[in-house]
Amino acid sequence: MTSGNEIIPAPRAVEGPTGCGVLLDDSTRLWAAPGTESTERWLRATLGAAHGLPLRPGPEEARDGVRLLVDDTLEPEAYRLSVITDRGVEIRGGDPAGVFWGAQTLRQLLGPEAFRRAPVRPRTRYGIPHQIIEDGPRFHWRGLLLDVARHFMPKDGVLRYLDLMAAHKLNVLHLHLTDDQGWRVEIERHPRLTEVGSWRSRTKFGHRASPLWDERPHGGFYTQDDIREIVAYAAERHITVVPEIDVPGHSQAAIAAYPELGNTDVVDTRALSVWDTWGINPNVLAPTDDTLRFYEDVFEEVLALFPSEFIHVGGDECPKEQWRDSPTAQARIEELGLAGEDGLQAWFIGHFDTWLAARGRRLIGWDEILEGGLADGAAVSSWRGYAGGIAAARAGHDVVMCPEQYVYLDHRQDGGAEEPVPIGYVRSLEDVYRFEPVPPGLTPEEAAHVLGTQANAWTEVMEDPARVDYQVFPRLAAFAEVAWSRLPAPERRDFAGFERRMEAHYERLDALGVGYRPPGGPKPWQKRPGVLGRPVEGAPPNR
């Protein structure tokens, strides 16, 4: 049994816990008001299964029952969880999502066994101390990016991560579906994108400078029904799935499938295959009308699959050498009166900005898309530090803060020699806990454009689900608290208190089967001796 003081992310206010509280057993009844159906289903399927509790329907006034209701006097996503002796458990949410987040807190109050899929001990009663928890999120966008393009994560793995996100009150899954190394979503009008583009013949093992190769073919993709299932499963957990289709860079897998998409007047695109190594690839999309029409086809099918307000178009790391050498690209620059190759990239992004807006959606892209100007409704993912977020907010654009130096979870967690494939700066659990999403120096009006924050799990050196778990956890727990809780300034945050609460949370992660990095360092099977990484020494620049 867990007290309200061990909840992660930390709730806004806790009264108690005191006394004996409420006992849940086979006789406990569950009453669900309109608007709480998804939480009702989740409680029976998840908490009910873990503890062997049927949670049968019952009247609102049932003694020691569980009651769910929407209360519009509370803020969106906020909740009040009341455990009242002789009355039962009540979860009020400002909206259906708030009720669901309250149920996630209830799960933590029931101890680590509540995170299992079936009962492990022959108990029949489960006690929760008398207490009242009032809570709500700081940010509307609390995201995790899963890069399923570099290393494919099968559908069941994505569903598992949606459950892990829900347990941490995260509500946006950013799926990075396309890149040079693989195309992961079925597009019916262009079947070669997955027939050819979804697999590569081998894979670089480690950093791109590593001499090691995994000679096995690697691939996989999600059918459109897989995507529908993922989106529906996420929606049941009040999580929005934001797809990313990368343009105009990071596109070799698409060009390998359809060579006419590339700069055919510069390179023999028919000789290209899906890329098997890492880094910034020179093979980018040709700025032709045919390319635009092709990707409009792609986005039309993507819009039908993903109901999200935002559609991510990438827009980062687009080398310009092929465009400089391409008569076709140069003719387009002259025809449109653009400011060189940078203007050409801005034109490419601007086309889809307008195209998406005409269909009631909003474009979001990495902060490079700022360089050519954006339509009013477009938003920015600020990854190159704070600067992109500051520029976007000051220009009146919404922004999601995900600076590489702070919340890129492929970066190593410790400076020790035993960290597997060490990449980038050391970003420890404490470093993530002290991350502040709102850039310094913004006015209140500008800061209001910060929709929230996102942690990004890039998978170049994460070759299997165990490696993803190791890089993501436990740091995602710290990130979730940063995204949800109203914490003090970074230097005044109680990291020692967070570590104490993590002692209980590690037991929950164990019950969930998460292969996190232990506080004392990697276990023998989590190491990758001899696999070259790219460590960067010193503290990351605060920019």
PDB file of N, CA and C in Angstrom, residues 239-331:
ATOM      1  N   ILE A 239      -4.579   9.549 -24.838  1.00  0.00           N
ATOM      2  CA  ILE A 239      -3.292   9.884 -25.460  1.00  0.00           C
ATOM      3  C   ILE A 239      -3.540  10.167 -26.937  1.00  0.00           C
ATOM      4  N   THR A 240      -2.976  11.254 -27.429  1.00  0.00           N
ATOM      5  CA  THR A 240      -3.047  11.609 -28.843  1.00  0.00           C
ATOM      6  C   THR A 240      -1.798  11.098 -29.542  1.00  0.00           C
ATOM      7  N   VAL A 241      -1.962  10.482 -30.698  1.00  0.00           N
ATOM      8  CA  VAL A 241      -0.823  10.018 -31.488  1.00  0.00           C
ATOM      9  C   VAL A 241      -0.582  11.027 -32.609  1.00  0.00           C
ATOM     10  N   VAL A 242       0.600  11.615 -32.617  1.00  0.00           N
ATOM     11  CA  VAL A 242       0.999  12.582 -33.647  1.00  0.00           C
ATOM     12  C   VAL A 242       1.980  11.892 -34.586  1.00  0.00           C
ATOM     13  N   PRO A 243       1.621  11.721 -35.862  1.00  0.00           N
ATOM     14  CA  PRO A 243       2.531  11.054 -36.794  1.00  0.00           C
ATOM     15  C   PRO A 243       3.563  12.025 -37.348  1.00  0.00           C
ATOM     16  N   GLU A 244       4.747  11.500 -37.657  1.00  0.00           N
ATOM     17  CA  GLU A 244       5.757  12.291 -38.363  1.00  0.00           C
ATOM     18  C   GLU A 244       6.110  11.614 -39.683  1.00  0.00           C
ATOM     19  N   ILE A 245       5.917  12.350 -40.763  1.00  0.00           N
ATOM     20  CA  ILE A 245       6.356  11.962 -42.101  1.00  0.00           C
ATOM     21  C   ILE A 245       7.413  12.980 -42.501  1.00  0.00           C
ATOM     22  N   ASP A 246       8.660  12.561 -42.602  1.00  0.00           N
ATOM     23  CA  ASP A 246       9.775  13.489 -42.758  1.00  0.00           C
ATOM     24  C   ASP A 246       9.906  13.985 -44.193  1.00  0.00           C
ATOM     25  N   VAL A 247       9.944  15.310 -44.376  1.00  0.00           N
ATOM     26  CA  VAL A 247      10.240  15.950 -45.657  1.00  0.00           C
ATOM     27  C   VAL A 247      11.032  17.236 -45.367  1.00  0.00           C
ATOM     28  N   PRO A 248      11.852  17.710 -46.318  1.00  0.00           N
ATOM     29  CA  PRO A 248      12.301  17.042 -47.541  1.00  0.00           C
ATOM     30  C   PRO A 248      13.575  16.225 -47.347  1.00  0.00           C
ATOM     31  N   GLY A 249      14.184  16.292 -46.143  1.00  0.00           N
ATOM     32  CA  GLY A 249      15.336  15.449 -45.843  1.00  0.00           C
ATOM     33  C   GLY A 249      14.913  14.146 -45.201  1.00  0.00           C
ATOM     34  N   HIS A 250      15.901  13.366 -44.748  1.00  0.00           N
ATOM     35  CA  HIS A 250      15.626  12.083 -44.091  1.00  0.00           C
ATOM     36  C   HIS A 250      14.684  11.226 -44.942  1.00  0.00           C
ATOM     37  N   SER A 251      14.943  11.147 -46.242  1.00  0.00           N
ATOM     38  CA  SER A 251      13.968  10.566 -47.167  1.00  0.00           C
ATOM     39  C   SER A 251      14.520   9.456 -48.053  1.00  0.00           C
ATOM     40  N   GLN A 252      15.687   8.895 -47.742  1.00  0.00           N
ATOM     41  CA  GLN A 252      16.261   7.907 -48.660  1.00  0.00           C
ATOM     42  C   GLN A 252      15.410   6.651 -48.774  1.00  0.00           C
ATOM     43  N   ALA A 253      14.730   6.241 -47.716  1.00  0.00           N
ATOM     44  CA  ALA A 253      13.892   5.042 -47.830  1.00  0.00           C
ATOM     45  C   ALA A 253      12.797   5.251 -48.864  1.00  0.00           C
ATOM     46  N   ALA A 254      12.195   6.448 -48.885  1.00  0.00           N
ATOM     47  CA  ALA A 254      11.164   6.741 -49.884  1.00  0.00           C
ATOM     48  C   ALA A 254      11.762   6.794 -51.285  1.00  0.00           C
ATOM     49  N   ILE A 255      12.940   7.390 -51.411  1.00  0.00           N
ATOM     50  CA  ILE A 255      13.590   7.495 -52.727  1.00  0.00           C
ATOM     51  C   ILE A 255      14.005   6.116 -53.230  1.00  0.00           C
ATOM     52  N   ALA A 256      14.455   5.243 -52.312  1.00  0.00           N
ATOM     53  CA  ALA A 256      14.799   3.873 -52.718  1.00  0.00           C
ATOM     54  C   ALA A 256      13.581   3.162 -53.295  1.00  0.00           C
ATOM     55  N   ALA A 257      12.401   3.449 -52.751  1.00  0.00           N
ATOM     56  CA  ALA A 257      11.172   2.822 -53.236  1.00  0.00           C
ATOM     57  C   ALA A 257      10.685   3.454 -54.537  1.00  0.00           C
ATOM     58  N   TYR A 258      10.829   4.773 -54.639  1.00  0.00           N
ATOM     59  CA  TYR A 258      10.367   5.518 -55.820  1.00  0.00           C
ATOM     60  C   TYR A 258      11.485   6.479 -56.238  1.00  0.00           C
ATOM     61  N   PRO A 259      12.426   6.019 -57.065  1.00  0.00           N
ATOM     62  CA  PRO A 259      13.607   6.828 -57.408  1.00  0.00           C
ATOM     63  C   PRO A 259      13.282   8.192 -57.991  1.00  0.00           C
ATOM     64  N   GLU A 260      12.130   8.350 -58.622  1.00  0.00           N
ATOM     65  CA  GLU A 260      11.782   9.633 -59.225  1.00  0.00           C
ATOM     66  C   GLU A 260      11.566  10.734 -58.188  1.00  0.00           C
ATOM     67  N   LEU A 261      11.459  10.371 -56.900  1.00  0.00           N
ATOM     68  CA  LEU A 261      11.323  11.377 -55.851  1.00  0.00           C
ATOM     69  C   LEU A 261      12.630  12.108 -55.567  1.00  0.00           C
ATOM     70  N   GLY A 262      13.743  11.520 -55.962  1.00  0.00           N
ATOM     71  CA  GLY A 262      15.045  12.113 -55.689  1.00  0.00           C
ATOM     72  C   GLY A 262      15.511  13.031 -56.799  1.00  0.00           C
ATOM     73  N   ASN A 263      16.690  13.563 -56.609  1.00  0.00           N
ATOM     74  CA  ASN A 263      17.286  14.499 -57.571  1.00  0.00           C
ATOM     75  C   ASN A 263      17.981  13.710 -58.669  1.00  0.00           C
ATOM     76  N   THR A 264      17.186  13.250 -59.601  1.00  0.00           N
ATOM     77  CA  THR A 264      17.680  12.329 -60.640  1.00  0.00           C
ATOM     78  C   THR A 264      18.658  12.986 -61.603  1.00  0.00           C
ATOM     79  N   ASP A 265      18.671  14.315 -61.664  1.00  0.00           N
ATOM     80  CA  ASP A 265      19.624  14.995 -62.548  1.00  0.00           C
ATOM     81  C   ASP A 265      20.984  15.190 -61.890  1.00  0.00           C
ATOM     82  N   VAL A 266      21.127  14.702 -60.655  1.00  0.00           N
ATOM     83  CA  VAL A 266      22.397  14.829 -59.929  1.00  0.00           C
ATOM     84  C   VAL A 266      22.964  13.462 -59.563  1.00  0.00           C
ATOM     85  N   VAL A 267      22.101  12.530 -59.194  1.00  0.00           N
ATOM     86  CA  VAL A 267      22.537  11.230 -58.701  1.00  0.00           C
ATOM     87  C   VAL A 267      21.675  10.145 -59.325  1.00  0.00           C
ATOM     88  N   ASP A 268      22.242   8.969 -59.495  1.00  0.00           N
ATOM     89  CA  ASP A 268      21.484   7.831 -60.006  1.00  0.00           C
ATOM     90  C   ASP A 268      20.656   7.266 -58.856  1.00  0.00           C
ATOM     91  N   THR A 269      19.462   7.789 -58.682  1.00  0.00           N
ATOM     92  CA  THR A 269      18.634   7.390 -57.547  1.00  0.00           C
ATOM     93  C   THR A 269      18.181   5.940 -57.652  1.00  0.00           C
ATOM     94  N   ARG A 270      18.228   5.349 -58.867  1.00  0.00           N
ATOM     95  CA  ARG A 270      17.837   3.945 -59.018  1.00  0.00           C
ATOM     96  C   ARG A 270      18.820   3.019 -58.309  1.00  0.00           C
ATOM     97  N   ALA A 271      20.020   3.518 -58.030  1.00  0.00           N
ATOM     98  CA  ALA A 271      21.030   2.696 -57.362  1.00  0.00           C
ATOM     99  C   ALA A 271      20.929   2.776 -55.833  1.00  0.00           C
ATOM    100  N   LEU A 272      20.041   3.631 -55.332  1.00  0.00           N
ATOM    101  CA  LEU A 272      19.945   3.811 -53.885  1.00  0.00           C
ATOM    102  C   LEU A 272      19.112   2.699 -53.252  1.00  0.00           C
ATOM    103  N   SER A 273      19.520   2.302 -52.060  1.00  0.00           N
ATOM    104  CA  SER A 273      18.750   1.359 -51.250  1.00  0.00           C
ATOM    105  C   SER A 273      18.423   2.027 -49.928  1.00  0.00           C
ATOM    106  N   VAL A 274      17.599   1.388 -49.127  1.00  0.00           N
ATOM    107  CA  VAL A 274      17.326   1.908 -47.789  1.00  0.00           C
ATOM    108  C   VAL A 274      18.639   1.979 -47.028  1.00  0.00           C
ATOM    109  N   TRP A 275      18.883   3.109 -46.381  1.00  0.00           N
ATOM    110  CA  TRP A 275      20.199   3.370 -45.778  1.00  0.00           C
ATOM    111  C   TRP A 275      20.437   2.441 -44.598  1.00  0.00           C
ATOM    112  N   ASP A 276      21.681   1.974 -44.461  1.00  0.00           N
ATOM    113  CA  ASP A 276      21.999   1.005 -43.404  1.00  0.00           C
ATOM    114  C   ASP A 276      22.877   1.578 -42.302  1.00  0.00           C
ATOM    115  N   THR A 277      23.147   2.888 -42.358  1.00  0.00           N
ATOM    116  CA  THR A 277      23.978   3.493 -41.322  1.00  0.00           C
ATOM    117  C   THR A 277      23.292   4.756 -40.812  1.00  0.00           C
ATOM    118  N   TRP A 278      23.999   5.541 -40.001  1.00  0.00           N
ATOM    119  CA  TRP A 278      23.397   6.680 -39.320  1.00  0.00           C
ATOM    120  C   TRP A 278      24.036   7.986 -39.764  1.00  0.00           C
ATOM    121  N   GLY A 279      23.429   9.078 -39.381  1.00  0.00           N
ATOM    122  CA  GLY A 279      23.971  10.387 -39.711  1.00  0.00           C
ATOM    123  C   GLY A 279      22.999  11.189 -40.565  1.00  0.00           C
ATOM    124  N   ILE A 280      23.517  12.258 -41.166  1.00  0.00           N
ATOM    125  CA  ILE A 280      22.710  13.132 -42.022  1.00  0.00           C
ATOM    126  C   ILE A 280      22.951  12.729 -43.463  1.00  0.00           C
ATOM    127  N   ASN A 281      21.903  12.344 -44.147  1.00  0.00           N
ATOM    128  CA  ASN A 281      21.993  11.754 -45.477  1.00  0.00           C
ATOM    129  C   ASN A 281      21.857  12.829 -46.550  1.00  0.00           C
ATOM    130  N   PRO A 282      22.681  12.793 -47.594  1.00  0.00           N
ATOM    131  CA  PRO A 282      22.610  13.828 -48.636  1.00  0.00           C
ATOM    132  C   PRO A 282      21.461  13.655 -49.612  1.00  0.00           C
ATOM    133  N   ASN A 283      20.828  12.478 -49.628  1.00  0.00           N
ATOM    134  CA  ASN A 283      19.796  12.204 -50.626  1.00  0.00           C
ATOM    135  C   ASN A 283      18.450  12.722 -50.136  1.00  0.00           C
ATOM    136  N   VAL A 284      18.051  13.871 -50.688  1.00  0.00           N
ATOM    137  CA  VAL A 284      16.842  14.565 -50.264  1.00  0.00           C
ATOM    138  C   VAL A 284      15.841  14.595 -51.417  1.00  0.00           C
ATOM    139  N   LEU A 285      14.622  14.971 -51.113  1.00  0.00           N
ATOM    140  CA  LEU A 285      13.575  14.991 -52.122  1.00  0.00           C
ATOM    141  C   LEU A 285      13.804  16.080 -53.165  1.00  0.00           C
ATOM    142  N   ALA A 286      13.430  15.800 -54.387  1.00  0.00           N
ATOM    143  CA  ALA A 286      13.490  16.795 -55.457  1.00  0.00           C
ATOM    144  C   ALA A 286      12.318  17.766 -55.317  1.00  0.00           C
ATOM    145  N   PRO A 287      12.550  19.058 -55.514  1.00  0.00           N
ATOM    146  CA  PRO A 287      11.486  20.060 -55.336  1.00  0.00           C
ATOM    147  C   PRO A 287      10.618  20.192 -56.587  1.00  0.00           C
ATOM    148  N   THR A 288       9.957  19.103 -56.973  1.00  0.00           N
ATOM    149  CA  THR A 288       9.154  19.084 -58.190  1.00  0.00           C
ATOM    150  C   THR A 288       7.668  18.978 -57.850  1.00  0.00           C
ATOM    151  N   ASP A 289       6.841  19.326 -58.810  1.00  0.00           N
ATOM    152  CA  ASP A 289       5.403  19.179 -58.608  1.00  0.00           C
ATOM    153  C   ASP A 289       5.023  17.720 -58.402  1.00  0.00           C
ATOM    154  N   ASP A 290       5.698  16.810 -59.105  1.00  0.00           N
ATOM    155  CA  ASP A 290       5.393  15.392 -58.938  1.00  0.00           C
ATOM    156  C   ASP A 290       5.674  14.933 -57.509  1.00  0.00           C
ATOM    157  N   THR A 291       6.758  15.439 -56.908  1.00  0.00           N
ATOM    158  CA  THR A 291       7.061  15.092 -55.516  1.00  0.00           C
ATOM    159  C   THR A 291       5.975  15.624 -54.583  1.00  0.00           C
ATOM    160  N   LEU A 292       5.545  16.865 -54.817  1.00  0.00           N
ATOM    161  CA  LEU A 292       4.481  17.424 -53.988  1.00  0.00           C
ATOM    162  C   LEU A 292       3.211  16.595 -54.089  1.00  0.00           C
ATOM    163  N   ARG A 293       2.830  16.212 -55.318  1.00  0.00           N
ATOM    164  CA  ARG A 293       1.607  15.418 -55.479  1.00  0.00           C
ATOM    165  C   ARG A 293       1.734  14.066 -54.782  1.00  0.00           C
ATOM    166  N   PHE A 294       2.910  13.443 -54.889  1.00  0.00           N
ATOM    167  CA  PHE A 294       3.152  12.150 -54.242  1.00  0.00           C
ATOM    168  C   PHE A 294       2.928  12.265 -52.736  1.00  0.00           C
ATOM    169  N   TYR A 295       3.533  13.290 -52.121  1.00  0.00           N
ATOM    170  CA  TYR A 295       3.410  13.417 -50.673  1.00  0.00           C
ATOM    171  C   TYR A 295       2.032  13.912 -50.253  1.00  0.00           C
ATOM    172  N   GLU A 296       1.325  14.621 -51.130  1.00  0.00           N
ATOM    173  CA  GLU A 296      -0.073  14.913 -50.827  1.00  0.00           C
ATOM    174  C   GLU A 296      -0.881  13.618 -50.737  1.00  0.00           C
ATOM    175  N   ASP A 297      -0.604  12.667 -51.643  1.00  0.00           N
ATOM    176  CA  ASP A 297      -1.231  11.347 -51.535  1.00  0.00           C
ATOM    177  C   ASP A 297      -0.931  10.710 -50.186  1.00  0.00           C
ATOM    178  N   VAL A 298       0.340  10.769 -49.796  1.00  0.00           N
ATOM    179  CA  VAL A 298       0.743  10.182 -48.523  1.00  0.00           C
ATOM    180  C   VAL A 298      -0.009  10.839 -47.365  1.00  0.00           C
ATOM    181  N   PHE A 299       0.001  12.166 -47.346  1.00  0.00           N
ATOM    182  CA  PHE A 299      -0.621  12.861 -46.227  1.00  0.00           C
ATOM    183  C   PHE A 299      -2.136  12.674 -46.215  1.00  0.00           C
ATOM    184  N   GLU A 300      -2.768  12.538 -47.364  1.00  0.00           N
ATOM    185  CA  GLU A 300      -4.204  12.268 -47.370  1.00  0.00           C
ATOM    186  C   GLU A 300      -4.516  10.976 -46.621  1.00  0.00           C
ATOM    187  N   GLU A 301      -3.727   9.934 -46.851  1.00  0.00           N
ATOM    188  CA  GLU A 301      -3.958   8.682 -46.136  1.00  0.00           C
ATOM    189  C   GLU A 301      -3.582   8.812 -44.658  1.00  0.00           C
ATOM    190  N   VAL A 302      -2.536   9.573 -44.371  1.00  0.00           N
ATOM    191  CA  VAL A 302      -2.140   9.790 -42.977  1.00  0.00           C
ATOM    192  C   VAL A 302      -3.248  10.522 -42.216  1.00  0.00           C
ATOM    193  N   LEU A 303      -3.834  11.540 -42.832  1.00  0.00           N
ATOM    194  CA  LEU A 303      -4.904  12.278 -42.161  1.00  0.00           C
ATOM    195  C   LEU A 303      -6.104  11.381 -41.863  1.00  0.00           C
ATOM    196  N   ALA A 304      -6.376  10.431 -42.755  1.00  0.00           N
ATOM    197  CA  ALA A 304      -7.492   9.516 -42.534  1.00  0.00           C
ATOM    198  C   ALA A 304      -7.231   8.561 -41.372  1.00  0.00           C
ATOM    199  N   LEU A 305      -5.949   8.317 -41.078  1.00  0.00           N
ATOM    200  CA  LEU A 305      -5.578   7.376 -40.010  1.00  0.00           C
ATOM    201  C   LEU A 305      -5.409   8.061 -38.661  1.00  0.00           C
ATOM    202  N   PHE A 306      -4.920   9.287 -38.672  1.00  0.00           N
ATOM    203  CA  PHE A 306      -4.579   9.994 -37.437  1.00  0.00           C
ATOM    204  C   PHE A 306      -5.475  11.221 -37.297  1.00  0.00           C
ATOM    205  N   PRO A 307      -6.364  11.250 -36.312  1.00  0.00           N
ATOM    206  CA  PRO A 307      -7.238  12.416 -36.135  1.00  0.00           C
ATOM    207  C   PRO A 307      -6.587  13.571 -35.384  1.00  0.00           C
ATOM    208  N   SER A 308      -5.296  13.516 -35.120  1.00  0.00           N
ATOM    209  CA  SER A 308      -4.625  14.525 -34.313  1.00  0.00           C
ATOM    210  C   SER A 308      -4.695  15.908 -34.959  1.00  0.00           C
ATOM    211  N   GLU A 309      -4.749  16.929 -34.112  1.00  0.00           N
ATOM    212  CA  GLU A 309      -4.723  18.312 -34.600  1.00  0.00           C
ATOM    213  C   GLU A 309      -3.431  18.597 -35.357  1.00  0.00           C
ATOM    214  N   PHE A 310      -2.314  18.097 -34.825  1.00  0.00           N
ATOM    215  CA  PHE A 310      -0.998  18.372 -35.404  1.00  0.00           C
ATOM    216  C   PHE A 310      -0.514  17.191 -36.243  1.00  0.00           C
ATOM    217  N   ILE A 311       0.126  17.510 -37.364  1.00  0.00           N
ATOM    218  CA  ILE A 311       0.826  16.541 -38.192  1.00  0.00           C
ATOM    219  C   ILE A 311       2.268  17.014 -38.299  1.00  0.00           C
ATOM    220  N   HIS A 312       3.206  16.140 -37.927  1.00  0.00           N
ATOM    221  CA  HIS A 312       4.620  16.518 -37.925  1.00  0.00           C
ATOM    222  C   HIS A 312       5.240  16.205 -39.286  1.00  0.00           C
ATOM    223  N   VAL A 313       5.949  17.186 -39.843  1.00  0.00           N
ATOM    224  CA  VAL A 313       6.537  17.018 -41.181  1.00  0.00           C
ATOM    225  C   VAL A 313       8.059  16.994 -41.151  1.00  0.00           C
ATOM    226  N   GLY A 314       8.658  16.864 -39.961  1.00  0.00           N
ATOM    227  CA  GLY A 314      10.122  16.842 -39.899  1.00  0.00           C
ATOM    228  C   GLY A 314      10.684  18.211 -40.222  1.00  0.00           C
ATOM    229  N   GLY A 315      11.313  18.323 -41.405  1.00  0.00           N
ATOM    230  CA  GLY A 315      11.850  19.605 -41.846  1.00  0.00           C
ATOM    231  C   GLY A 315      13.250  19.900 -41.357  1.00  0.00           C
ATOM    232  N   ASP A 316      13.908  18.940 -40.704  1.00  0.00           N
ATOM    233  CA  ASP A 316      15.234  19.182 -40.150  1.00  0.00           C
ATOM    234  C   ASP A 316      16.303  18.535 -41.020  1.00  0.00           C
ATOM    235  N   GLU A 317      17.528  18.945 -40.794  1.00  0.00           N
ATOM    236  CA  GLU A 317      18.726  18.291 -41.329  1.00  0.00           C
ATOM    237  C   GLU A 317      18.565  17.933 -42.814  1.00  0.00           C
ATOM    238  N   CYS A 318      18.329  18.967 -43.623  1.00  0.00           N
ATOM    239  CA  CYS A 318      18.171  18.767 -45.066  1.00  0.00           C
ATOM    240  C   CYS A 318      19.389  19.365 -45.779  1.00  0.00           C
ATOM    241  N   PRO A 319      20.375  18.537 -46.123  1.00  0.00           N
ATOM    242  CA  PRO A 319      21.551  19.064 -46.830  1.00  0.00           C
ATOM    243  C   PRO A 319      21.136  19.656 -48.181  1.00  0.00           C
ATOM    244  N   LYS A 320      21.839  20.698 -48.599  1.00  0.00           N
ATOM    245  CA  LYS A 320      21.441  21.427 -49.813  1.00  0.00           C
ATOM    246  C   LYS A 320      22.332  21.144 -51.018  1.00  0.00           C
ATOM    247  N   GLU A 321      23.342  20.262 -50.881  1.00  0.00           N
ATOM    248  CA  GLU A 321      24.311  20.088 -51.961  1.00  0.00           C
ATOM    249  C   GLU A 321      23.656  19.628 -53.264  1.00  0.00           C
ATOM    250  N   GLN A 322      22.755  18.649 -53.181  1.00  0.00           N
ATOM    251  CA  GLN A 322      22.126  18.159 -54.407  1.00  0.00           C
ATOM    252  C   GLN A 322      21.298  19.257 -55.063  1.00  0.00           C
ATOM    253  N   TRP A 323      20.614  20.064 -54.281  1.00  0.00           N
ATOM    254  CA  TRP A 323      19.839  21.161 -54.862  1.00  0.00           C
ATOM    255  C   TRP A 323      20.757  22.191 -55.524  1.00  0.00           C
ATOM    256  N   ARG A 324      21.929  22.441 -54.917  1.00  0.00           N
ATOM    257  CA  ARG A 324      22.861  23.394 -55.536  1.00  0.00           C
ATOM    258  C   ARG A 324      23.337  22.902 -56.892  1.00  0.00           C
ATOM    259  N   ASP A 325      23.480  21.575 -57.027  1.00  0.00           N
ATOM    260  CA  ASP A 325      23.995  20.992 -58.272  1.00  0.00           C
ATOM    261  C   ASP A 325      22.893  20.630 -59.260  1.00  0.00           C
ATOM    262  N   SER A 326      21.650  20.765 -58.858  1.00  0.00           N
ATOM    263  CA  SER A 326      20.542  20.292 -59.682  1.00  0.00           C
ATOM    264  C   SER A 326      19.978  21.404 -60.558  1.00  0.00           C
ATOM    265  N   PRO A 327      20.035  21.274 -61.894  1.00  0.00           N
ATOM    266  CA  PRO A 327      19.387  22.270 -62.761  1.00  0.00           C
ATOM    267  C   PRO A 327      17.897  22.397 -62.472  1.00  0.00           C
ATOM    268  N   THR A 328      17.247  21.288 -62.141  1.00  0.00           N
ATOM    269  CA  THR A 328      15.813  21.331 -61.845  1.00  0.00           C
ATOM    270  C   THR A 328      15.540  22.178 -60.607  1.00  0.00           C
ATOM    271  N   ALA A 329      16.324  21.951 -59.552  1.00  0.00           N
ATOM    272  CA  ALA A 329      16.138  22.725 -58.321  1.00  0.00           C
ATOM    273  C   ALA A 329      16.463  24.196 -58.548  1.00  0.00           C
ATOM    274  N   GLN A 330      17.519  24.466 -59.289  1.00  0.00           N
ATOM    275  CA  GLN A 330      17.891  25.858 -59.536  1.00  0.00           C
ATOM    276  C   GLN A 330      16.834  26.573 -60.370  1.00  0.00           C
ATOM    277  N   ALA A 331      16.241  25.846 -61.322  1.00  0.00           N
ATOM    278  CA  ALA A 331      15.172  26.441 -62.131  1.00  0.00           C
ATOM    279  C   ALA A 331      13.964  26.771 -61.265  1.00  0.00           C
TER     280      ALA A 331
END
